[in-house]
PDB file of C-alpha atoms in Angstrom:
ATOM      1  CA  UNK A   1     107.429  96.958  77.449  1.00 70.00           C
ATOM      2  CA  UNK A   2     110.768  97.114  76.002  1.00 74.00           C
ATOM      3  CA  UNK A   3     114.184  95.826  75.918  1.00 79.00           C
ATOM      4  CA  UNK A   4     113.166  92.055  76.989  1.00 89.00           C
ATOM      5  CA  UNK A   5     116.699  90.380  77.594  1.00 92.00           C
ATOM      6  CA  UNK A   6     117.253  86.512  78.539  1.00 92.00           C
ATOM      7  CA  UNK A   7     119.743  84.707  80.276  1.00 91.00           C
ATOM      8  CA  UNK A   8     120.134  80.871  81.662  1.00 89.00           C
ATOM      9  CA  UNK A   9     121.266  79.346  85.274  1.00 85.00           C
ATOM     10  CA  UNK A  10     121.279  76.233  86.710  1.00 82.00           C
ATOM     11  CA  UNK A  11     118.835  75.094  83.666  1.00 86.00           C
ATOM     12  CA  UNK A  12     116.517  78.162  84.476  1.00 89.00           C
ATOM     13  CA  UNK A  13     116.006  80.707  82.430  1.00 92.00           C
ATOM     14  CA  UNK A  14     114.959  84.354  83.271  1.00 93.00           C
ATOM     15  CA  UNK A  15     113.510  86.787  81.035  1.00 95.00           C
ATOM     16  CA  UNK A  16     113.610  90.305  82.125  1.00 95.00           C
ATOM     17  CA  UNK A  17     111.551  93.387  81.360  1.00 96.00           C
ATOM     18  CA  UNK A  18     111.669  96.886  81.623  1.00 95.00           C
ATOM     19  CA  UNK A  19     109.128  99.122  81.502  1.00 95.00           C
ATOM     20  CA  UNK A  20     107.936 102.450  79.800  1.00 95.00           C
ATOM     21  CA  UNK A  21     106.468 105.789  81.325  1.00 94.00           C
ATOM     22  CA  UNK A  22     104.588 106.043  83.864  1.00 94.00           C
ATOM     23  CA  UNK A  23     104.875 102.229  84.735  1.00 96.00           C
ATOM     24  CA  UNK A  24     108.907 102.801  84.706  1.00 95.00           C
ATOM     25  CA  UNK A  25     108.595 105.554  87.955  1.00 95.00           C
ATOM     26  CA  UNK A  26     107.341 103.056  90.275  1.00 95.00           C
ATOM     27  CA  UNK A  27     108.740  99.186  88.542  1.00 97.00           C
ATOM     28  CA  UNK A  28     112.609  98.592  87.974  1.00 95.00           C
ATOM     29  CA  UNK A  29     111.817  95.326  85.895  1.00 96.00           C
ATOM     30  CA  UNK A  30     109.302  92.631  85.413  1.00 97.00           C
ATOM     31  CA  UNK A  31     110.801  88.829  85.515  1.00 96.00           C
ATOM     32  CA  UNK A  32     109.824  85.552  84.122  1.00 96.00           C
ATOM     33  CA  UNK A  33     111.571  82.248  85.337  1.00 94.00           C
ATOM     34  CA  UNK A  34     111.188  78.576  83.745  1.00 93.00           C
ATOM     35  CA  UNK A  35     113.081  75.432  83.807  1.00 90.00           C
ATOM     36  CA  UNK A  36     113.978  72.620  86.247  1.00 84.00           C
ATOM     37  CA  UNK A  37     115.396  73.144  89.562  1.00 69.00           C
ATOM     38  CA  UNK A  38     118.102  71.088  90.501  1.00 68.00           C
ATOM     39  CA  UNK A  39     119.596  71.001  94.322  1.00 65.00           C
ATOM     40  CA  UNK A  40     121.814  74.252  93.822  1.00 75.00           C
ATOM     41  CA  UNK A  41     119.907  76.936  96.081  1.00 81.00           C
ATOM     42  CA  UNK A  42     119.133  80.145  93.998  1.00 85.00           C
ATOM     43  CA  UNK A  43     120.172  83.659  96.251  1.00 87.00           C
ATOM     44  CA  UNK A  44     118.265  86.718  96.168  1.00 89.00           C
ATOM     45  CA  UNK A  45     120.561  89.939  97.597  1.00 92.00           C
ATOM     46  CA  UNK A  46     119.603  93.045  98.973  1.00 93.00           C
ATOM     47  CA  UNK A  47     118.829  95.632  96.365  1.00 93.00           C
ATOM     48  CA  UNK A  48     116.680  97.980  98.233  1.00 94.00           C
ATOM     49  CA  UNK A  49     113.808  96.530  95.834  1.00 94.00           C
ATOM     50  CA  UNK A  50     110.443  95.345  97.257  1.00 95.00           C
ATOM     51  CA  UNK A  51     109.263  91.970  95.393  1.00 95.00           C
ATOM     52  CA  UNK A  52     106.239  90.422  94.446  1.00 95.00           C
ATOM     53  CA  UNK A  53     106.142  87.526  92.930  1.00 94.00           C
ATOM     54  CA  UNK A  54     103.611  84.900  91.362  1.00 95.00           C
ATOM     55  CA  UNK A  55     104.581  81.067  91.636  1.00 93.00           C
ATOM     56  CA  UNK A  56     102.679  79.627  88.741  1.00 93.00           C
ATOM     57  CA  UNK A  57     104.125  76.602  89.286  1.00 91.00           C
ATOM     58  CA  UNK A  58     105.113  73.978  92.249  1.00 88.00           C
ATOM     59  CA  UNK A  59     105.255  75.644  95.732  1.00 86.00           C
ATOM     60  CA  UNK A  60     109.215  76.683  96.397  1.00 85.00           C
ATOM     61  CA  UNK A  61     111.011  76.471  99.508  1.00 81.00           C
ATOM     62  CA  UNK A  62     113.322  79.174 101.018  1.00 79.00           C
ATOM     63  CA  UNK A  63     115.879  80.319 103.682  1.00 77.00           C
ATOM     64  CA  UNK A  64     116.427  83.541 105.722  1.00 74.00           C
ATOM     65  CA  UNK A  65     120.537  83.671 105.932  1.00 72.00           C
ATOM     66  CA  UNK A  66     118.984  85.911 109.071  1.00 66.00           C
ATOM     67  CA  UNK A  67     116.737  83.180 110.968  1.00 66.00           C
ATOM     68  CA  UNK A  68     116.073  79.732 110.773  1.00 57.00           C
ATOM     69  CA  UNK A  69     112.975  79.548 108.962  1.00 59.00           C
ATOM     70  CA  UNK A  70     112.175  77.926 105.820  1.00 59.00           C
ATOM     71  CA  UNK A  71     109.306  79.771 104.252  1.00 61.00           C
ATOM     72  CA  UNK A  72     107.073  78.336 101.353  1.00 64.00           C
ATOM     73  CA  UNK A  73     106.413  80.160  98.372  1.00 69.00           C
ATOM     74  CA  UNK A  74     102.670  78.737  97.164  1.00 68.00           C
ATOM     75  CA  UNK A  75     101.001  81.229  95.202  1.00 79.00           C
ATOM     76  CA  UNK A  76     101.526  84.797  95.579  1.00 89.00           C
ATOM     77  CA  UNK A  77     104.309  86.732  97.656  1.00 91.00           C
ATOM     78  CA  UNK A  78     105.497  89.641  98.337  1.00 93.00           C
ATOM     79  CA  UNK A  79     109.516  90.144  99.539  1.00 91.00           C
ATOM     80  CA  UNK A  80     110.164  93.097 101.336  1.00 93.00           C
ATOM     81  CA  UNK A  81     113.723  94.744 101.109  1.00 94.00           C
ATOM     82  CA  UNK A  82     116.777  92.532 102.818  1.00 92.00           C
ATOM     83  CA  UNK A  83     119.727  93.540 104.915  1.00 90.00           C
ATOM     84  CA  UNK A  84     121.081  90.139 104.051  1.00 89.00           C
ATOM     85  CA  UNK A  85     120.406  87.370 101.180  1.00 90.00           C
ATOM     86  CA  UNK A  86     117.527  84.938 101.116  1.00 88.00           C
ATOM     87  CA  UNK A  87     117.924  81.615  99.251  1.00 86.00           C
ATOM     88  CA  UNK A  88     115.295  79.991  97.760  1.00 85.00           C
ATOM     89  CA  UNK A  89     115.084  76.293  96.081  1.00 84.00           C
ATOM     90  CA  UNK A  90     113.895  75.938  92.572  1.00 85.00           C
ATOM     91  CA  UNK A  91     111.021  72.336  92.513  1.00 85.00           C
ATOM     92  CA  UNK A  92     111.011  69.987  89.134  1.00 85.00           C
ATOM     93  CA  UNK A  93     108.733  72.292  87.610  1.00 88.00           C
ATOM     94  CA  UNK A  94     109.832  76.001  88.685  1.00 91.00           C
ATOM     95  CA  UNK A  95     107.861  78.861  87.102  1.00 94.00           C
ATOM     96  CA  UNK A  96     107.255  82.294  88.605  1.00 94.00           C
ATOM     97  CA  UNK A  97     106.455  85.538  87.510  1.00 96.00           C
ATOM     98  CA  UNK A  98     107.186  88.893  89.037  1.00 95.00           C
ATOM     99  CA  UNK A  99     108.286  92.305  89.010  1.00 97.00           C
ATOM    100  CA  UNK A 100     110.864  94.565  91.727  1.00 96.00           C
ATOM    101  CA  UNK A 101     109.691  97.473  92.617  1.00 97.00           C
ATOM    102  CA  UNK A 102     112.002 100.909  92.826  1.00 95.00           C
ATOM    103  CA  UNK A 103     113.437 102.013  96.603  1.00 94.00           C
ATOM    104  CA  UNK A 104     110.018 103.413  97.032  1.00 94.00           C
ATOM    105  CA  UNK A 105     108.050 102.194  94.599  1.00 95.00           C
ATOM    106  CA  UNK A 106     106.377  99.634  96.748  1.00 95.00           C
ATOM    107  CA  UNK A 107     105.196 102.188  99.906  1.00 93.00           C
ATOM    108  CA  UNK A 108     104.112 104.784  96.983  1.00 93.00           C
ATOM    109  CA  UNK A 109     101.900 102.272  95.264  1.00 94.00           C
ATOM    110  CA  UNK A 110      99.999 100.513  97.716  1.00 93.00           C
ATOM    111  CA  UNK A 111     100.296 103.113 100.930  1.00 90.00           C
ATOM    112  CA  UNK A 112     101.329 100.625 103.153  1.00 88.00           C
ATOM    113  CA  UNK A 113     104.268 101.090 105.216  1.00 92.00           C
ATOM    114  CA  UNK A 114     107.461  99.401 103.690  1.00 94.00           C
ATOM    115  CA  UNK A 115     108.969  98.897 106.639  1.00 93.00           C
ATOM    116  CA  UNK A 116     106.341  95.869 107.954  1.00 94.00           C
ATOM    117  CA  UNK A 117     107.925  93.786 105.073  1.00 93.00           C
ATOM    118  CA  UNK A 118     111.502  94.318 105.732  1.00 94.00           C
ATOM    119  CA  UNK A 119     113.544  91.188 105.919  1.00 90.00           C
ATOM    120  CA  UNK A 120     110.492  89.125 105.261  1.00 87.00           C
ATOM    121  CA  UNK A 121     108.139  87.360 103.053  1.00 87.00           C
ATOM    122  CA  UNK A 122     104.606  87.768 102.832  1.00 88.00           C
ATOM    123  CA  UNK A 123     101.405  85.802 101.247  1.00 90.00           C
ATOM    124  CA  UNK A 124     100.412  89.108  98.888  1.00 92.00           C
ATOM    125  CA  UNK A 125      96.558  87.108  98.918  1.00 91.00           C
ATOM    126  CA  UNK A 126      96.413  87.578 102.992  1.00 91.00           C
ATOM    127  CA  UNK A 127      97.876  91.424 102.202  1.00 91.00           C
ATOM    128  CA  UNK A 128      95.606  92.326  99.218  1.00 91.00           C
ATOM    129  CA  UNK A 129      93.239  89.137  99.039  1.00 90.00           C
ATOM    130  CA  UNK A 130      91.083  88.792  95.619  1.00 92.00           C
ATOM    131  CA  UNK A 131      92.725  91.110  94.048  1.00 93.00           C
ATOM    132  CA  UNK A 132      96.262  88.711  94.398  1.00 94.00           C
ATOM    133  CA  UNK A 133      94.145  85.788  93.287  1.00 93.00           C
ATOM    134  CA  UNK A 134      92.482  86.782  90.194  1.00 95.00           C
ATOM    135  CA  UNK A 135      95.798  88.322  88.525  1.00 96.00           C
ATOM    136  CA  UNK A 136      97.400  85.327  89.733  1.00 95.00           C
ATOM    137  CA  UNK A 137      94.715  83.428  87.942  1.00 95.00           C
ATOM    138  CA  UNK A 138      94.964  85.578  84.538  1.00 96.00           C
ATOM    139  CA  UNK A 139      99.196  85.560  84.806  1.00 96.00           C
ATOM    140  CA  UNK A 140      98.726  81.592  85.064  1.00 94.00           C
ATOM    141  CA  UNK A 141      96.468  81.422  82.055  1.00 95.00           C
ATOM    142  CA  UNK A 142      98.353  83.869  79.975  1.00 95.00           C
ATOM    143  CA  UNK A 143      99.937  82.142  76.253  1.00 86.00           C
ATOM    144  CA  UNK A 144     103.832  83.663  76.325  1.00 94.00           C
ATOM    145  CA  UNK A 145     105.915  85.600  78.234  1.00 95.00           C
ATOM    146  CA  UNK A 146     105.296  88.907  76.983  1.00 94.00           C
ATOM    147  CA  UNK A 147     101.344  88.361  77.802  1.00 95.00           C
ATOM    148  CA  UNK A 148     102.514  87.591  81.355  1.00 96.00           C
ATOM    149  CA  UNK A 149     104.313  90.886  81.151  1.00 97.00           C
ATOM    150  CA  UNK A 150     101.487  93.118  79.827  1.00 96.00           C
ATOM    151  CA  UNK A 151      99.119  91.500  82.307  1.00 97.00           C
ATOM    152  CA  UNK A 152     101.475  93.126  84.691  1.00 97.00           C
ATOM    153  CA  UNK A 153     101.993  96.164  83.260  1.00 97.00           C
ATOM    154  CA  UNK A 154      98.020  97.092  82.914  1.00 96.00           C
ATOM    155  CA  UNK A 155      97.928  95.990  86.509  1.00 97.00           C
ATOM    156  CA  UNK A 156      99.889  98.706  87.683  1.00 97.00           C
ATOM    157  CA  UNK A 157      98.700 101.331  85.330  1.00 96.00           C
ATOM    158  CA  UNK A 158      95.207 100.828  86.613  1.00 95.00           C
ATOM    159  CA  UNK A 159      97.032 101.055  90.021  1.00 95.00           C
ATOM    160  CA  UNK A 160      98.844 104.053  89.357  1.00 95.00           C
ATOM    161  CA  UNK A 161      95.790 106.028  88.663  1.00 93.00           C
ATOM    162  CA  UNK A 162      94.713 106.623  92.124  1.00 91.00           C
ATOM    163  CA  UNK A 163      98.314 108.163  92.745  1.00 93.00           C
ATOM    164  CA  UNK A 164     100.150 111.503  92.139  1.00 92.00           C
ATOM    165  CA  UNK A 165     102.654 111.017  89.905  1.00 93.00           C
ATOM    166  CA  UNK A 166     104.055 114.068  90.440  1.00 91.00           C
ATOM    167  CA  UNK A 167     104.758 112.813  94.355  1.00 89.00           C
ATOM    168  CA  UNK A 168     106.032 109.453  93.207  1.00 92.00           C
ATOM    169  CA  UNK A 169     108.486 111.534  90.453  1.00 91.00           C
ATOM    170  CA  UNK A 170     109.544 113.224  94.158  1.00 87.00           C
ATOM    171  CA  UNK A 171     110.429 110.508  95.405  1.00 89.00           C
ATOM    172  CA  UNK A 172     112.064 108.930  92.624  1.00 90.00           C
ATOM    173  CA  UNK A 173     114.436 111.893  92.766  1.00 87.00           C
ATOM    174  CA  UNK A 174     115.554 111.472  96.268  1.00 86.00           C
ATOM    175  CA  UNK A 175     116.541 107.909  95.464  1.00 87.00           C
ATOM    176  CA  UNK A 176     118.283 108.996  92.804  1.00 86.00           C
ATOM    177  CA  UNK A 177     120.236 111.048  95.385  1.00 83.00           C
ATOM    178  CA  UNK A 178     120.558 108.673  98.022  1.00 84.00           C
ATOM    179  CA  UNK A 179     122.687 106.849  95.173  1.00 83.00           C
ATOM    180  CA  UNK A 180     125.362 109.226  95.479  1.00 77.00           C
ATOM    181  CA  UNK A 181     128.110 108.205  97.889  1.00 65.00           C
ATOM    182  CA  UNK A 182     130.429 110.932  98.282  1.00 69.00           C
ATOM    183  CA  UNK A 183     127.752 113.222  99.972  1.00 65.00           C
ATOM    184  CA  UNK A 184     126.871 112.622 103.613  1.00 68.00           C
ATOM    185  CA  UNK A 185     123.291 111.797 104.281  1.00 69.00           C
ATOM    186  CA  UNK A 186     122.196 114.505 106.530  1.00 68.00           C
ATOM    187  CA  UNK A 187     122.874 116.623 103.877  1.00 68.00           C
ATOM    188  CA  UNK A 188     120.891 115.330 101.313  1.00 68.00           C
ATOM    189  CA  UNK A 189     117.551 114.703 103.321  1.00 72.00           C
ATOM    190  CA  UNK A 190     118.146 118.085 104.405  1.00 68.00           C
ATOM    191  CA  UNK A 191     118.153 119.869 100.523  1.00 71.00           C
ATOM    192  CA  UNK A 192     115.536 117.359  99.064  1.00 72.00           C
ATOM    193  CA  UNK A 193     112.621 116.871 101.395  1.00 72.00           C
ATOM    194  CA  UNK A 194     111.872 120.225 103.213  1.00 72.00           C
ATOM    195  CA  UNK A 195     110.971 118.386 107.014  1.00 74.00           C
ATOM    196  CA  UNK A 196     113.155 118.327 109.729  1.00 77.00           C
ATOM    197  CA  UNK A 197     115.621 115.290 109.804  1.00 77.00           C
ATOM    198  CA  UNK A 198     113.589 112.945 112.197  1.00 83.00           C
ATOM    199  CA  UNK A 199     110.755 113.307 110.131  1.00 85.00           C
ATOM    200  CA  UNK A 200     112.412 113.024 106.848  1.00 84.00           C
ATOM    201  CA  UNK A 201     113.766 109.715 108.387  1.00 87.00           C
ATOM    202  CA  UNK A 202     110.847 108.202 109.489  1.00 88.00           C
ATOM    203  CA  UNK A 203     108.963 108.960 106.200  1.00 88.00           C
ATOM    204  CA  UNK A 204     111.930 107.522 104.181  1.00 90.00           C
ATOM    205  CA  UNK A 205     111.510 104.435 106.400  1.00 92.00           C
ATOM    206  CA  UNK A 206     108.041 104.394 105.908  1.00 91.00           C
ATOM    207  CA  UNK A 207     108.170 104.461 102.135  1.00 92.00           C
ATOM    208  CA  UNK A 208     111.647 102.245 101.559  1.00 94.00           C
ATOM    209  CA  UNK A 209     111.747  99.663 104.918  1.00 95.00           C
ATOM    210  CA  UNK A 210     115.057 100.621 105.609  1.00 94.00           C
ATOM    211  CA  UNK A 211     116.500 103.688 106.985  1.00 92.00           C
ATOM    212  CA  UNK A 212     118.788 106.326 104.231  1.00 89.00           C
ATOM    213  CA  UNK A 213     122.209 104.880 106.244  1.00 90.00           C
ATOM    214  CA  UNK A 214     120.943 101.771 104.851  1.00 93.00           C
ATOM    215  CA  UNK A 215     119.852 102.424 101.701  1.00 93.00           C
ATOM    216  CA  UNK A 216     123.339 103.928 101.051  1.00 91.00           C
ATOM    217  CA  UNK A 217     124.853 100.611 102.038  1.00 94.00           C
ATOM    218  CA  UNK A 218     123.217  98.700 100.124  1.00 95.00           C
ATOM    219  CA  UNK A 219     123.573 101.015  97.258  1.00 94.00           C
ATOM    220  CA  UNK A 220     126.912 101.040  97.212  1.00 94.00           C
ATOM    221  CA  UNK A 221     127.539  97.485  97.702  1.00 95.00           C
ATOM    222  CA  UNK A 222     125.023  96.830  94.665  1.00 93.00           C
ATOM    223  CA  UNK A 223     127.102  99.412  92.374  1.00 93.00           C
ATOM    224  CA  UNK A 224     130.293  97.115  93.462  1.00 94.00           C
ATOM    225  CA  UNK A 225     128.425  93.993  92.593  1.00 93.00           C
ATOM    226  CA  UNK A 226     127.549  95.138  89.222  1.00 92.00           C
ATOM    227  CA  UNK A 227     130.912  96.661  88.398  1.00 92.00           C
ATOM    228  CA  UNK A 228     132.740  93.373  89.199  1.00 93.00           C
ATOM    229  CA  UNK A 229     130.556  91.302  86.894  1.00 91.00           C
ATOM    230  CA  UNK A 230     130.901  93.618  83.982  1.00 89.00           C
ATOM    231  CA  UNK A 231     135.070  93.921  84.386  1.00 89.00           C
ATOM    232  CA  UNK A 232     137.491  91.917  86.564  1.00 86.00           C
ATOM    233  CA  UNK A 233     138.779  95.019  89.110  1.00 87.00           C
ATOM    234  CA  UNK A 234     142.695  95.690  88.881  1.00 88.00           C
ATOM    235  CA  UNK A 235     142.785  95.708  92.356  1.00 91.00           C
ATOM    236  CA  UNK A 236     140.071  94.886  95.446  1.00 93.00           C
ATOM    237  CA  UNK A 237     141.766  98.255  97.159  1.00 94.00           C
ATOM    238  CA  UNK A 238     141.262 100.442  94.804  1.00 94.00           C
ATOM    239  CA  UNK A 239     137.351  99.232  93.737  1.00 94.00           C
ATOM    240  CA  UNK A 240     137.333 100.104  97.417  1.00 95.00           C
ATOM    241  CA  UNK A 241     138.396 103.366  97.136  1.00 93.00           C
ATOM    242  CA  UNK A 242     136.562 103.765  94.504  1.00 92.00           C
ATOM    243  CA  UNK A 243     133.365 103.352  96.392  1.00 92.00           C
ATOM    244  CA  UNK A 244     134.065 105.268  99.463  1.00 90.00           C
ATOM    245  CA  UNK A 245     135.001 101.874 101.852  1.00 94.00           C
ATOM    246  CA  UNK A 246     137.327 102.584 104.496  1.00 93.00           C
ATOM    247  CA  UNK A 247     139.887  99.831 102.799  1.00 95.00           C
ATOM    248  CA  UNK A 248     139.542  96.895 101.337  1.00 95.00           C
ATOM    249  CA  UNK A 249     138.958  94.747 104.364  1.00 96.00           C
ATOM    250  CA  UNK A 250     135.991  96.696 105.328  1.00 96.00           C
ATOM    251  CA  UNK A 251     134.610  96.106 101.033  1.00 96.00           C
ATOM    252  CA  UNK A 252     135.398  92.273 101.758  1.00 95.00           C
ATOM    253  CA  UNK A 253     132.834  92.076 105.025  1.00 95.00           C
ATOM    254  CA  UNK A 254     130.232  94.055 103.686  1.00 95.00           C
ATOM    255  CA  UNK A 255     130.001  91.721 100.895  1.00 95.00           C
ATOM    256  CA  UNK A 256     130.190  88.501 102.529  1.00 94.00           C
ATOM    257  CA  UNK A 257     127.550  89.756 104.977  1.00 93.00           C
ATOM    258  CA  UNK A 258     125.476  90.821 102.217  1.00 94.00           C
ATOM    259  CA  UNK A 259     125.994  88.110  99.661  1.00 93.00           C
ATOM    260  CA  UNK A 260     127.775  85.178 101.364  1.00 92.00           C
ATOM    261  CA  UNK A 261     130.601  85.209  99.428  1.00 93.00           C
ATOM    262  CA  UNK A 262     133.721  87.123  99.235  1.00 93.00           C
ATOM    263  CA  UNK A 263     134.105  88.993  95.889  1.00 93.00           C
ATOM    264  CA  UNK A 264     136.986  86.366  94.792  1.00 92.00           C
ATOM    265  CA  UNK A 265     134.010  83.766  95.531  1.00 93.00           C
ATOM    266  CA  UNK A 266     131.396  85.130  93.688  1.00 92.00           C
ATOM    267  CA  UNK A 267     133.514  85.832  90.548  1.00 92.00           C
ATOM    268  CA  UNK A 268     134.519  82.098  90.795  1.00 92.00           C
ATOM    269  CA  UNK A 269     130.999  80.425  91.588  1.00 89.00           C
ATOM    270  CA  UNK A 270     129.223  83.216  89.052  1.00 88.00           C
ATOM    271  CA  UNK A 271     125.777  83.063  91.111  1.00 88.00           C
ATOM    272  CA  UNK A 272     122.278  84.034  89.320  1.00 85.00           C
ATOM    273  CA  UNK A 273     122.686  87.686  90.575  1.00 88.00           C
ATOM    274  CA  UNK A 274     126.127  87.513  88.215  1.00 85.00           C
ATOM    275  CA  UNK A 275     124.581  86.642  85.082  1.00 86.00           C
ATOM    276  CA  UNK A 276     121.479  88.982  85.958  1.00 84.00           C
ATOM    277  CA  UNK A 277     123.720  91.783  86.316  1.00 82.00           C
ATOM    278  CA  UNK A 278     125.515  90.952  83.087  1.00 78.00           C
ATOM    279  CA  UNK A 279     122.624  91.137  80.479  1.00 76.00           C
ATOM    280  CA  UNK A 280     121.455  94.675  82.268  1.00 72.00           C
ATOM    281  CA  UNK A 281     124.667  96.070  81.314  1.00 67.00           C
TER     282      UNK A 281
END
């Protein structure tokens, strides 16, 4: 584990993670939150990361911005990739532990297809059973922090030997592709995975939950998000240039539907997912 970084919201605060080799080719981060909710709601946006967390605390209530549903977080859950935010409301005594997964991270790790946890969350005892409840049981007995993050980290090293690393390190490489913007998608399923585009599609699906139009979306509304809580844009045109948006009407709605807010918003409110993105820089 290195490069542990901290940061405080709403009288939480979040430790963050990252990983070395191999654990690093299939985990973005590991995350550890502690402190006392109050009423403010806490937003998780789309990232085109798979999430598993571990509630060691009181049970947490949530809310799909995409259905009505308020979902209860008691022990162990796993949060597949979003097209929209999902809100969740820190109890008196909020601590969880967990780790987000790389695009496809998640499908290469536990061979189950991605796209059954898209835009939903999932009790990861009635997915995986014991095996959920006795690392839940060691991560809640664990003395700091960084034992809750080693626990972890041997989890999926034990986990990662039943799977080709060179395949994940495949994989890994196409994500890093479908991060480019300026290159049309056909193209690059067509020079990085050798099948014929419906396949290629349905396999990327399979692996990620969401399909590469998507991905790229998301992607590029995540590489906005981080650049405007790093530096203050000169102008909301030209950061939409800048990331290939048609103007900068077309930047404002794909935020709001993927955040809530408009960009002016979130740089005023300064939301969780600000500070988070603030301390990774």
């Amino acid at each position: 584990i290195i490069n542990m970084v901290s940061f405080t919201h709403n009288d939480i605060s979040y430790t963050i993670a990252i990983p070395v080799y191999p654990v690093n080719i299939i985990v973005d981060h590991f995350v550890f939150m502690n402190g006392n909710g109050i009423q403010t709601p806490e937003r998780l946006l789309p990232n085109n990361l798979t999430e598993m967390f571990f509630n060691l605390g009181d049970r947490v209530s949530g809310k799909n911005n995409w259905d009505a549903s308020t979902p209860e977080i008691r022990d162990n859950i796993i949060s597949g990739v979003r097209h929209t935010f999902f809100e969740f409301y820190p109890p008196k005594n909020f601590t969880m532990a967990g780790l987000r997964f790389k695009l496809f991270g998640f499908g290469q790790l536990f061979k189950q297809p991605a796209y059954h946890f898209t835009d939903n969350n999932f009790s990861a005892n009635d997915v995986f059973g014991k095996e959920m409840e006795f690392l839940h049981e060691r991560l809640y007995q664990a003395r700091n922090t960084r034992g809750i993050f080693l626990i972890l980290n041997d989890w999926i090293c034990k986990r990662l030997s039943n799977c080709s690393l060179e395949e994940i390190l495949k994989w890994n490489k196409l994500g890093k592709v479908l991060h480019e913007q300026n290159v049309p998608v056909s193209q690059q399923i067509k020079r990085h995975m050798g099948y014929s585009h419906k396949h290629s599609i349905r396999l990327i699906k399979q692996y990620s939950g969401l399909s590469p139009k998507e991905i790229k979306n998301i992607y590029r509304f995540d590489k906005v998000l981080k650049k405007i809580s790093t530096i203050k844009p000169d102008s909301w045109a030209g950061l939409a240039y800048d990331n290939n948006y048609a103007d900068q009407s077309h930047l404002i709605r794909d935020f709001k539907r993927y955040s809530g807010y408009t960009p002016g918003e979130f740089l005023k409110i300064k939301p969780r997912e600000y500070h988070f993105n603030k301390v990774q820089e």
